[in-house]
């Protein structure tokens, strides 16, 4: 079976060495030496400051909302955040979970990111923030979104779960927004099994968030504010340090897979239009087919051949009832209906990938895809 993704497993001996250190120190969590080392190594690798490790990418979003204060109700009503319907459920459900109302604005038909021109019409007196997603590692229109936020006094939190290591105009894309969040889930490009991080623009927000992730505890006998447990532990940090050491080889292998897909399939499917001046991390290979029926038939055909492609992201989130916002988003629901993410991971060797390509090409040859 060829899965849609496979967690990257780093060199085992190296991981054992880190584990030996953990056993010697008997220090398993609470900002241990490996978490500290991973923090500074990630800041250096990504070219950012004010990075805070947390236990997963969903808590990264929730802590960012609270550190920036956007969860506070406005005139007794739930605060609103304008976000994209074309994303993983956590972007919107984390808002709802923390008492905010996600308000969807439609995406751009080519970049698949939140379209700035759709944002302003959604702003109300309750709006406190914009929560765009750098979907599949593409950059949102950060300049236009930043300008809207400034004009309306809103915070911007980018869900950058897909944008690890992506640079925009020569600098980390993660520097944009009041905060940007990362997920280090096992299936992500860089991972710690479970884990995540927040990159804050301002040091004071980082300091507030540091207290929040450890129950609001600030000393042996002082608890200053409401907090939660969102710490990343030493075992997670050990995995992260090992994966980070092998990032270059991991990325090179993924890029090779990505380039082959592009070469073989670019004429047959619609690919995401990427912002210019952007580096790419080859984390996903999303392909949009002519119609929903074609996308579903291709997915079925792949499955018959032991290949899992995911309808990712489907459905468009305005159709998810418990999020409580039903305005139809035509572009997002159109793309969501026609998209498949094809298998991509470092160890997907040439032969395995060839099968994926052959199945898709044969479905075209059979006239299935017209
Ligand atoms: C993976 C992901 C998340 C959630 O991250 P977890 O680490 O699984 O909690 C949030 N948003 C997006 C866009 C994601 O892809």
mmCIF file of C-alpha atoms and ligand atoms in Angstrom:
data_model
loop_
_atom_site.group_PDB
_atom_site.id
_atom_site.type_symbol
_atom_site.label_atom_id
_atom_site.label_comp_id
_atom_site.label_asym_id
_atom_site.label_seq_id
_atom_site.Cartn_x
_atom_site.Cartn_y
_atom_site.Cartn_z
ATOM 1 C CA UNK A 1 0.000 0.000 0.000
ATOM 2 C CA UNK A 2 1.189 3.512 -0.782
ATOM 3 C CA UNK A 3 -0.121 5.905 1.896
ATOM 4 C CA UNK A 4 -0.666 9.602 1.248
ATOM 5 C CA UNK A 5 2.106 10.423 3.683
ATOM 6 C CA UNK A 6 4.582 8.664 5.963
ATOM 7 C CA UNK A 7 6.163 10.070 9.124
ATOM 8 C CA UNK A 8 9.871 10.729 8.650
ATOM 9 C CA UNK A 9 11.912 8.446 10.911
ATOM 10 C CA UNK A 10 15.398 9.768 11.662
ATOM 11 C CA UNK A 11 18.549 7.782 12.434
ATOM 12 C CA UNK A 12 17.864 5.477 15.376
ATOM 13 C CA UNK A 13 21.359 5.568 16.961
ATOM 14 C CA UNK A 14 21.214 9.309 17.202
ATOM 15 C CA UNK A 15 17.816 9.196 18.852
ATOM 16 C CA UNK A 16 19.208 6.625 21.311
ATOM 17 C CA UNK A 17 21.970 9.054 22.280
ATOM 18 C CA UNK A 18 19.433 11.726 23.120
ATOM 19 C CA UNK A 19 17.404 9.187 25.090
ATOM 20 C CA UNK A 20 20.539 8.212 27.046
ATOM 21 C CA UNK A 21 20.910 11.862 28.041
ATOM 22 C CA UNK A 22 17.274 12.028 29.150
ATOM 23 C CA UNK A 23 17.836 8.911 31.314
ATOM 24 C CA UNK A 24 20.987 10.374 32.851
ATOM 25 C CA UNK A 25 19.384 13.692 33.706
ATOM 26 C CA UNK A 26 16.013 12.221 34.666
ATOM 27 C CA UNK A 27 14.482 15.440 33.337
ATOM 28 C CA UNK A 28 11.489 14.652 31.139
ATOM 29 C CA UNK A 29 9.559 17.877 30.693
ATOM 30 C CA UNK A 30 9.071 21.487 31.948
ATOM 31 C CA UNK A 31 11.390 23.333 29.564
ATOM 32 C CA UNK A 32 14.219 20.811 29.757
ATOM 33 C CA UNK A 33 17.604 21.180 28.061
ATOM 34 C CA UNK A 34 16.489 19.449 24.839
ATOM 35 C CA UNK A 35 13.425 21.703 24.520
ATOM 36 C CA UNK A 36 15.699 24.691 25.033
ATOM 37 C CA UNK A 37 18.158 23.390 22.447
ATOM 38 C CA UNK A 38 15.369 22.734 19.951
ATOM 39 C CA UNK A 39 13.989 26.246 20.502
ATOM 40 C CA UNK A 40 17.276 27.929 19.658
ATOM 41 C CA UNK A 41 18.062 25.562 16.790
ATOM 42 C CA UNK A 42 14.636 26.146 15.230
ATOM 43 C CA UNK A 43 14.977 29.916 15.605
ATOM 44 C CA UNK A 44 18.273 29.685 13.779
ATOM 45 C CA UNK A 45 17.063 27.254 11.111
ATOM 46 C CA UNK A 46 13.907 29.216 10.392
ATOM 47 C CA UNK A 47 15.464 32.656 10.796
ATOM 48 C CA UNK A 48 12.952 33.856 13.398
ATOM 49 C CA UNK A 49 12.853 35.145 16.984
ATOM 50 C CA UNK A 50 10.354 34.685 19.812
ATOM 51 C CA UNK A 51 9.610 31.026 19.084
ATOM 52 C CA UNK A 52 7.700 29.070 21.722
ATOM 53 C CA UNK A 53 7.428 25.283 21.574
ATOM 54 C CA UNK A 54 4.043 23.828 22.504
ATOM 55 C CA UNK A 55 2.510 20.367 22.663
ATOM 56 C CA UNK A 56 0.674 20.486 19.324
ATOM 57 C CA UNK A 57 -0.371 22.764 16.479
ATOM 58 C CA UNK A 58 -3.929 23.181 17.717
ATOM 59 C CA UNK A 59 -2.812 24.445 21.129
ATOM 60 C CA UNK A 60 -0.369 26.688 19.263
ATOM 61 C CA UNK A 61 -3.379 28.417 17.700
ATOM 62 C CA UNK A 62 -5.309 28.550 20.978
ATOM 63 C CA UNK A 63 -2.394 29.948 22.982
ATOM 64 C CA UNK A 64 -1.743 32.527 20.254
ATOM 65 C CA UNK A 65 -5.396 33.673 20.385
ATOM 66 C CA UNK A 66 -5.237 34.064 24.146
ATOM 67 C CA UNK A 67 -1.788 35.656 24.316
ATOM 68 C CA UNK A 68 -3.058 38.276 21.846
ATOM 69 C CA UNK A 69 -6.339 38.649 23.736
ATOM 70 C CA UNK A 70 -8.595 38.087 20.733
ATOM 71 C CA UNK A 71 -10.802 35.585 22.576
ATOM 72 C CA UNK A 72 -12.275 38.288 24.847
ATOM 73 C CA UNK A 73 -15.970 38.909 24.041
ATOM 74 C CA UNK A 74 -16.909 42.263 22.512
ATOM 75 C CA UNK A 75 -19.842 44.065 24.193
ATOM 76 C CA UNK A 76 -20.976 40.796 25.707
ATOM 77 C CA UNK A 77 -20.980 38.970 22.374
ATOM 78 C CA UNK A 78 -18.566 36.332 21.096
ATOM 79 C CA UNK A 79 -15.529 37.790 19.374
ATOM 80 C CA UNK A 80 -15.286 37.006 15.660
ATOM 81 C CA UNK A 81 -12.265 35.977 13.628
ATOM 82 C CA UNK A 82 -12.294 36.039 9.851
ATOM 83 C CA UNK A 83 -10.758 32.875 8.472
ATOM 84 C CA UNK A 84 -10.600 30.570 5.477
ATOM 85 C CA UNK A 85 -13.004 27.686 4.885
ATOM 86 C CA UNK A 86 -10.319 25.811 2.912
ATOM 87 C CA UNK A 87 -8.175 24.348 5.672
ATOM 88 C CA UNK A 88 -7.875 21.572 8.223
ATOM 89 C CA UNK A 89 -10.715 21.624 10.752
ATOM 90 C CA UNK A 90 -8.416 22.736 13.612
ATOM 91 C CA UNK A 91 -8.024 26.280 12.259
ATOM 92 C CA UNK A 92 -11.733 26.981 12.728
ATOM 93 C CA UNK A 93 -12.619 24.549 15.531
ATOM 94 C CA UNK A 94 -9.884 25.999 17.768
ATOM 95 C CA UNK A 95 -11.614 29.390 17.491
ATOM 96 C CA UNK A 96 -14.994 27.907 18.327
ATOM 97 C CA UNK A 97 -13.511 25.854 21.193
ATOM 98 C CA UNK A 98 -12.165 29.061 22.737
ATOM 99 C CA UNK A 99 -15.512 30.838 22.526
ATOM 100 C CA UNK A 100 -14.948 32.768 19.314
ATOM 101 C CA UNK A 101 -16.993 32.685 16.146
ATOM 102 C CA UNK A 102 -15.147 31.742 12.952
ATOM 103 C CA UNK A 103 -16.466 33.860 10.077
ATOM 104 C CA UNK A 104 -15.508 32.481 6.687
ATOM 105 C CA UNK A 105 -14.383 34.584 3.749
ATOM 106 C CA UNK A 106 -13.760 32.868 0.433
ATOM 107 C CA UNK A 107 -10.393 31.899 -1.027
ATOM 108 C CA UNK A 108 -8.603 32.901 -4.198
ATOM 109 C CA UNK A 109 -9.360 30.401 -7.010
ATOM 110 C CA UNK A 110 -5.691 30.062 -7.963
ATOM 111 C CA UNK A 111 -3.635 30.374 -4.768
ATOM 112 C CA UNK A 112 -6.341 28.732 -2.589
ATOM 113 C CA UNK A 113 -5.449 31.138 0.250
ATOM 114 C CA UNK A 114 -7.888 33.557 1.928
ATOM 115 C CA UNK A 115 -8.547 36.312 -0.636
ATOM 116 C CA UNK A 116 -7.915 39.780 0.859
ATOM 117 C CA UNK A 117 -10.714 41.319 -1.232
ATOM 118 C CA UNK A 118 -13.264 39.139 0.563
ATOM 119 C CA UNK A 119 -12.186 40.110 4.074
ATOM 120 C CA UNK A 120 -13.478 43.649 4.577
ATOM 121 C CA UNK A 121 -17.131 42.823 3.863
ATOM 122 C CA UNK A 122 -17.027 40.373 6.788
ATOM 123 C CA UNK A 123 -15.752 42.840 9.383
ATOM 124 C CA UNK A 124 -18.270 43.690 12.153
ATOM 125 C CA UNK A 125 -17.929 45.444 15.527
ATOM 126 C CA UNK A 126 -17.238 41.978 17.008
ATOM 127 C CA UNK A 127 -14.275 41.237 14.735
ATOM 128 C CA UNK A 128 -10.987 41.001 16.595
ATOM 129 C CA UNK A 129 -8.727 39.048 14.267
ATOM 130 C CA UNK A 130 -7.935 37.558 10.871
ATOM 131 C CA UNK A 131 -6.754 33.927 10.881
ATOM 132 C CA UNK A 132 -5.478 33.074 7.384
ATOM 133 C CA UNK A 133 -3.710 29.830 6.432
ATOM 134 C CA UNK A 134 -0.596 29.519 4.267
ATOM 135 C CA UNK A 135 -2.292 26.547 2.710
ATOM 136 C CA UNK A 136 0.012 23.782 1.375
ATOM 137 C CA UNK A 137 2.934 26.107 2.140
ATOM 138 C CA UNK A 138 1.799 28.845 -0.240
ATOM 139 C CA UNK A 139 2.078 32.413 1.056
ATOM 140 C CA UNK A 140 -1.075 34.397 1.710
ATOM 141 C CA UNK A 141 -1.100 37.951 0.413
ATOM 142 C CA UNK A 142 0.606 39.116 3.602
ATOM 143 C CA UNK A 143 0.928 42.763 2.538
ATOM 144 C CA UNK A 144 -2.774 43.219 1.737
ATOM 145 C CA UNK A 145 -3.885 41.315 4.827
ATOM 146 C CA UNK A 146 -1.504 43.314 7.024
ATOM 147 C CA UNK A 147 -2.911 46.586 5.627
ATOM 148 C CA UNK A 148 -6.521 45.551 6.283
ATOM 149 C CA UNK A 149 -5.624 44.521 9.835
ATOM 150 C CA UNK A 150 -3.935 47.823 10.484
ATOM 151 C CA UNK A 151 -6.845 49.882 9.116
ATOM 152 C CA UNK A 152 -9.350 48.034 11.275
ATOM 153 C CA UNK A 153 -7.173 47.462 14.332
ATOM 154 C CA UNK A 154 -7.295 43.667 14.053
ATOM 155 C CA UNK A 155 -4.732 41.044 15.034
ATOM 156 C CA UNK A 156 -3.432 38.584 12.433
ATOM 157 C CA UNK A 157 -2.606 35.007 13.385
ATOM 158 C CA UNK A 158 -1.325 32.919 10.498
ATOM 159 C CA UNK A 159 -1.924 29.194 10.708
ATOM 160 C CA UNK A 160 1.427 28.332 9.140
ATOM 161 C CA UNK A 161 1.195 24.592 9.867
ATOM 162 C CA UNK A 162 2.173 23.856 6.257
ATOM 163 C CA UNK A 163 4.817 26.545 5.880
ATOM 164 C CA UNK A 164 7.786 25.148 7.795
ATOM 165 C CA UNK A 165 11.005 26.514 6.316
ATOM 166 C CA UNK A 166 9.273 28.611 3.655
ATOM 167 C CA UNK A 167 10.902 31.938 2.830
ATOM 168 C CA UNK A 168 9.154 34.871 1.243
ATOM 169 C CA UNK A 169 11.203 37.658 -0.313
ATOM 170 C CA UNK A 170 14.334 36.300 1.298
ATOM 171 C CA UNK A 171 12.958 36.114 4.849
ATOM 172 C CA UNK A 172 10.954 33.605 6.817
ATOM 173 C CA UNK A 173 7.269 33.710 5.911
ATOM 174 C CA UNK A 174 6.665 33.097 9.626
ATOM 175 C CA UNK A 175 7.672 36.663 10.440
ATOM 176 C CA UNK A 176 4.361 37.957 9.123
ATOM 177 C CA UNK A 177 1.399 38.534 11.401
ATOM 178 C CA UNK A 178 1.223 39.181 15.138
ATOM 179 C CA UNK A 179 1.811 35.442 15.438
ATOM 180 C CA UNK A 180 2.332 32.453 13.151
ATOM 181 C CA UNK A 181 1.752 28.888 14.308
ATOM 182 C CA UNK A 182 3.344 25.600 13.282
ATOM 183 C CA UNK A 183 2.267 21.989 13.732
ATOM 184 C CA UNK A 184 4.884 19.318 14.373
ATOM 185 C CA UNK A 185 2.442 16.429 14.028
ATOM 186 C CA UNK A 186 4.001 13.165 12.815
ATOM 187 C CA UNK A 187 2.669 13.666 9.293
ATOM 188 C CA UNK A 188 4.089 17.151 8.896
ATOM 189 C CA UNK A 189 7.317 17.959 7.083
ATOM 190 C CA UNK A 190 9.203 18.635 10.313
ATOM 191 C CA UNK A 191 7.823 16.771 13.300
ATOM 192 C CA UNK A 192 8.213 15.827 16.957
ATOM 193 C CA UNK A 193 5.577 13.044 16.916
ATOM 194 C CA UNK A 194 3.079 15.548 18.303
ATOM 195 C CA UNK A 195 4.120 19.132 18.808
ATOM 196 C CA UNK A 196 3.962 22.662 17.570
ATOM 197 C CA UNK A 197 5.303 26.176 17.921
ATOM 198 C CA UNK A 198 4.240 29.800 17.901
ATOM 199 C CA UNK A 199 6.371 32.563 16.436
ATOM 200 C CA UNK A 200 5.391 35.893 17.954
ATOM 201 C CA UNK A 201 6.142 39.260 16.466
ATOM 202 C CA UNK A 202 6.549 40.846 19.918
ATOM 203 C CA UNK A 203 8.588 39.626 22.865
ATOM 204 C CA UNK A 204 5.914 40.639 25.407
ATOM 205 C CA UNK A 205 3.399 38.324 23.715
ATOM 206 C CA UNK A 206 5.939 35.494 23.877
ATOM 207 C CA UNK A 207 6.440 36.124 27.613
ATOM 208 C CA UNK A 208 2.691 36.066 28.276
ATOM 209 C CA UNK A 209 2.343 32.834 26.293
ATOM 210 C CA UNK A 210 5.232 31.217 28.189
ATOM 211 C CA UNK A 211 3.240 31.560 31.410
ATOM 212 C CA UNK A 212 0.045 30.355 29.758
ATOM 213 C CA UNK A 213 1.517 27.039 28.615
ATOM 214 C CA UNK A 214 2.535 26.146 32.192
ATOM 215 C CA UNK A 215 -0.763 26.728 34.069
ATOM 216 C CA UNK A 216 0.025 30.422 34.636
ATOM 217 C CA UNK A 217 2.603 29.385 37.221
ATOM 218 C CA UNK A 218 5.446 31.893 37.559
ATOM 219 C CA UNK A 219 7.318 30.662 40.632
ATOM 220 C CA UNK A 220 7.249 27.997 43.340
ATOM 221 C CA UNK A 221 4.481 29.873 45.153
ATOM 222 C CA UNK A 222 3.010 32.180 42.540
ATOM 223 C CA UNK A 223 0.260 31.579 40.021
ATOM 224 C CA UNK A 224 -0.299 34.785 38.126
ATOM 225 C CA UNK A 225 -2.976 34.098 35.583
ATOM 226 C CA UNK A 226 -5.205 31.552 33.913
ATOM 227 C CA UNK A 227 -3.157 28.996 32.035
ATOM 228 C CA UNK A 228 -3.263 25.522 30.582
ATOM 229 C CA UNK A 229 -0.759 22.724 30.043
ATOM 230 C CA UNK A 230 0.704 23.033 26.559
ATOM 231 C CA UNK A 231 4.347 22.122 27.101
ATOM 232 C CA UNK A 232 6.495 20.155 24.685
ATOM 233 C CA UNK A 233 8.376 17.383 26.516
ATOM 234 C CA UNK A 234 11.949 16.113 26.243
ATOM 235 C CA UNK A 235 11.041 12.988 24.259
ATOM 236 C CA UNK A 236 9.312 15.131 21.664
ATOM 237 C CA UNK A 237 12.291 17.508 21.602
ATOM 238 C CA UNK A 238 14.707 14.585 21.086
ATOM 239 C CA UNK A 239 12.735 13.433 18.049
ATOM 240 C CA UNK A 240 12.655 17.008 16.740
ATOM 241 C CA UNK A 241 16.416 17.480 17.074
ATOM 242 C CA UNK A 242 17.014 14.265 15.122
ATOM 243 C CA UNK A 243 14.538 15.169 12.381
ATOM 244 C CA UNK A 244 16.026 18.658 12.116
ATOM 245 C CA UNK A 245 19.510 17.191 11.585
ATOM 246 C CA UNK A 246 18.234 15.381 8.497
ATOM 247 C CA UNK A 247 16.063 18.146 7.081
ATOM 248 C CA UNK A 248 18.189 18.688 4.031
ATOM 249 C CA UNK A 249 18.023 15.078 2.823
ATOM 250 C CA UNK A 250 14.310 14.903 3.683
ATOM 251 C CA UNK A 251 13.583 18.046 1.666
ATOM 252 C CA UNK A 252 15.709 16.972 -1.293
ATOM 253 C CA UNK A 253 13.888 13.639 -1.528
ATOM 254 C CA UNK A 254 10.494 15.336 -1.323
ATOM 255 C CA UNK A 255 11.447 17.887 -3.946
ATOM 256 C CA UNK A 256 12.456 15.078 -6.298
ATOM 257 C CA UNK A 257 9.025 13.467 -5.849
ATOM 258 C CA UNK A 258 7.286 16.824 -6.250
ATOM 259 C CA UNK A 259 9.192 17.709 -9.431
ATOM 260 C CA UNK A 260 8.405 14.342 -11.006
ATOM 261 C CA UNK A 261 4.686 14.779 -10.353
ATOM 262 C CA UNK A 262 4.796 18.267 -11.799
ATOM 263 C CA UNK A 263 6.622 17.101 -14.909
ATOM 264 C CA UNK A 264 4.263 14.168 -15.504
ATOM 265 C CA UNK A 265 0.911 15.636 -14.487
ATOM 266 C CA UNK A 266 1.018 19.426 -14.931
ATOM 267 C CA UNK A 267 -0.891 19.189 -18.215
ATOM 268 C CA UNK A 268 -3.604 16.992 -16.790
ATOM 269 C CA UNK A 269 -4.493 18.741 -13.524
ATOM 270 C CA UNK A 270 -4.664 22.228 -12.046
ATOM 271 C CA UNK A 271 -1.767 22.977 -9.699
ATOM 272 C CA UNK A 272 -1.694 25.642 -7.012
ATOM 273 C CA UNK A 273 -0.461 29.004 -8.186
ATOM 274 C CA UNK A 274 2.299 29.973 -5.830
ATOM 275 C CA UNK A 275 3.166 33.453 -4.811
ATOM 276 C CA UNK A 276 6.350 34.703 -6.499
ATOM 277 C CA UNK A 277 9.479 35.321 -4.404
ATOM 278 C CA UNK A 278 8.579 32.227 -2.407
ATOM 279 C CA UNK A 279 10.651 29.150 -1.654
ATOM 280 C CA UNK A 280 8.731 25.901 -1.532
ATOM 281 C CA UNK A 281 8.927 23.033 0.964
ATOM 282 C CA UNK A 282 7.251 20.265 -1.106
ATOM 283 C CA UNK A 283 5.156 19.268 1.896
ATOM 284 C CA UNK A 284 2.101 18.364 -0.225
ATOM 285 C CA UNK A 285 1.214 17.621 -3.819
ATOM 286 C CA UNK A 286 -2.341 18.894 -4.269
ATOM 287 C CA UNK A 287 -3.958 18.432 -7.677
ATOM 288 C CA UNK A 288 -7.335 19.800 -8.778
ATOM 289 C CA UNK A 289 -9.305 17.781 -11.335
ATOM 290 C CA UNK A 290 -11.910 18.892 -13.840
ATOM 291 C CA UNK A 291 -14.918 17.950 -11.763
ATOM 292 C CA UNK A 292 -15.807 16.370 -8.453
ATOM 293 C CA UNK A 293 -16.875 13.188 -10.197
ATOM 294 C CA UNK A 294 -13.485 12.889 -11.899
ATOM 295 C CA UNK A 295 -11.633 13.511 -8.617
ATOM 296 C CA UNK A 296 -13.669 10.819 -6.865
ATOM 297 C CA UNK A 297 -13.183 8.346 -9.734
ATOM 298 C CA UNK A 298 -9.429 8.920 -9.739
ATOM 299 C CA UNK A 299 -9.313 8.447 -5.953
ATOM 300 C CA UNK A 300 -11.248 5.168 -6.325
ATOM 301 C CA UNK A 301 -8.993 3.956 -9.112
ATOM 302 C CA UNK A 302 -5.903 4.751 -7.046
ATOM 303 C CA UNK A 303 -7.407 2.874 -4.126
ATOM 304 C CA UNK A 304 -8.029 -0.198 -6.291
ATOM 305 C CA UNK A 305 -4.313 -0.084 -6.995
ATOM 306 C CA UNK A 306 -3.349 0.177 -3.350
ATOM 307 C CA UNK A 307 -2.683 3.923 -3.369
ATOM 308 C CA UNK A 308 -4.247 6.360 -0.942
ATOM 309 C CA UNK A 309 -4.869 9.884 -2.191
ATOM 310 C CA UNK A 310 -6.722 12.132 0.241
ATOM 311 C CA UNK A 311 -9.576 14.505 -0.487
ATOM 312 C CA UNK A 312 -7.777 17.208 1.384
ATOM 313 C CA UNK A 313 -9.305 19.646 2.351
ATOM 314 C CA UNK A 314 -12.813 18.367 2.043
ATOM 315 C CA UNK A 315 -15.418 19.435 2.890
ATOM 316 C CA UNK A 316 -15.202 23.201 2.729
ATOM 317 C CA UNK A 317 -15.661 24.211 6.370
ATOM 318 C CA UNK A 318 -18.723 26.454 5.960
ATOM 319 C CA UNK A 319 -20.664 23.208 5.530
ATOM 320 C CA UNK A 320 -19.584 21.917 8.963
ATOM 321 C CA UNK A 321 -22.683 22.561 11.053
ATOM 322 C CA UNK A 322 -21.201 22.839 14.546
ATOM 323 C CA UNK A 323 -19.003 25.732 13.438
ATOM 324 C CA UNK A 324 -22.239 27.693 13.176
ATOM 325 C CA UNK A 325 -21.635 29.631 10.024
ATOM 326 C CA UNK A 326 -23.413 28.471 6.892
ATOM 327 C CA UNK A 327 -22.785 31.186 4.252
ATOM 328 C CA UNK A 328 -21.911 29.323 1.064
ATOM 329 C CA UNK A 329 -18.307 29.869 -0.088
ATOM 330 C CA UNK A 330 -18.430 29.068 -3.807
ATOM 331 C CA UNK A 331 -14.711 29.050 -4.610
ATOM 332 C CA UNK A 332 -13.675 27.041 -1.569
ATOM 333 C CA UNK A 333 -16.412 24.457 -1.986
ATOM 334 C CA UNK A 334 -15.587 24.135 -5.694
ATOM 335 C CA UNK A 335 -11.861 23.534 -5.046
ATOM 336 C CA UNK A 336 -12.573 21.282 -2.044
ATOM 337 C CA UNK A 337 -14.803 19.118 -4.239
ATOM 338 C CA UNK A 338 -12.225 18.633 -6.984
ATOM 339 C CA UNK A 339 -8.957 18.317 -5.080
ATOM 340 C CA UNK A 340 -6.808 15.297 -4.238
ATOM 341 C CA UNK A 341 -3.500 15.300 -2.389
ATOM 342 C CA UNK A 342 -1.236 12.674 -3.927
ATOM 343 C CA UNK A 343 1.213 10.563 -1.918
ATOM 344 C CA UNK A 344 4.396 12.451 -1.067
ATOM 345 C CA UNK A 345 7.069 11.533 1.466
ATOM 346 C CA UNK A 346 10.833 11.205 1.501
ATOM 347 C CA UNK A 347 10.945 7.424 1.084
ATOM 348 C CA UNK A 348 8.440 7.270 -1.787
ATOM 349 C CA UNK A 349 10.930 5.839 -4.232
ATOM 350 C CA UNK A 350 10.775 6.139 -7.989
ATOM 351 C CA UNK A 351 8.962 2.855 -8.598
ATOM 352 C CA UNK A 352 6.199 3.585 -6.082
ATOM 353 C CA UNK A 353 5.633 7.030 -7.510
ATOM 354 C CA UNK A 354 5.597 5.674 -11.044
ATOM 355 C CA UNK A 355 2.619 3.491 -10.118
ATOM 356 C CA UNK A 356 0.719 6.564 -8.891
ATOM 357 C CA UNK A 357 1.472 8.447 -12.089
ATOM 358 C CA UNK A 358 0.640 5.469 -14.320
ATOM 359 C CA UNK A 359 -2.746 4.976 -12.687
ATOM 360 C CA UNK A 360 -3.645 8.643 -13.138
ATOM 361 C CA UNK A 361 -2.401 8.657 -16.723
ATOM 362 C CA UNK A 362 -4.248 5.447 -17.557
ATOM 363 C CA UNK A 363 -7.469 6.958 -16.264
ATOM 364 C CA UNK A 364 -6.955 9.798 -18.694
ATOM 365 C CA UNK A 365 -6.199 7.364 -21.510
ATOM 366 C CA UNK A 366 -9.408 5.497 -20.758
ATOM 367 C CA UNK A 367 -11.320 8.687 -21.345
ATOM 368 C CA UNK A 368 -12.443 8.775 -17.764
ATOM 369 C CA UNK A 369 -11.076 12.207 -17.281
ATOM 370 C CA UNK A 370 -12.522 14.617 -19.743
HETATM 371 C C1 LIG B 1 -1.968 19.818 11.150
HETATM 372 C C2 LIG B 1 -2.715 21.098 11.139
HETATM 373 C C3 LIG B 1 -3.206 21.693 12.321
HETATM 374 C C4 LIG B 1 -3.232 20.990 13.633
HETATM 375 O O1 LIG B 1 -2.011 20.646 14.137
HETATM 376 P P1 LIG B 1 -1.886 19.485 15.234
HETATM 377 O O2 LIG B 1 -0.440 19.526 15.557
HETATM 378 O O3 LIG B 1 -2.319 18.206 14.600
HETATM 379 O O4 LIG B 1 -2.738 19.872 16.398
HETATM 380 C C5 LIG B 1 -3.791 22.947 12.230
HETATM 381 N N1 LIG B 1 -3.934 23.573 11.052
HETATM 382 C C6 LIG B 1 -3.500 23.031 9.901
HETATM 383 C C7 LIG B 1 -3.678 23.805 8.634
HETATM 384 C C8 LIG B 1 -2.911 21.771 9.907
HETATM 385 O O5 LIG B 1 -2.523 21.216 8.734
#
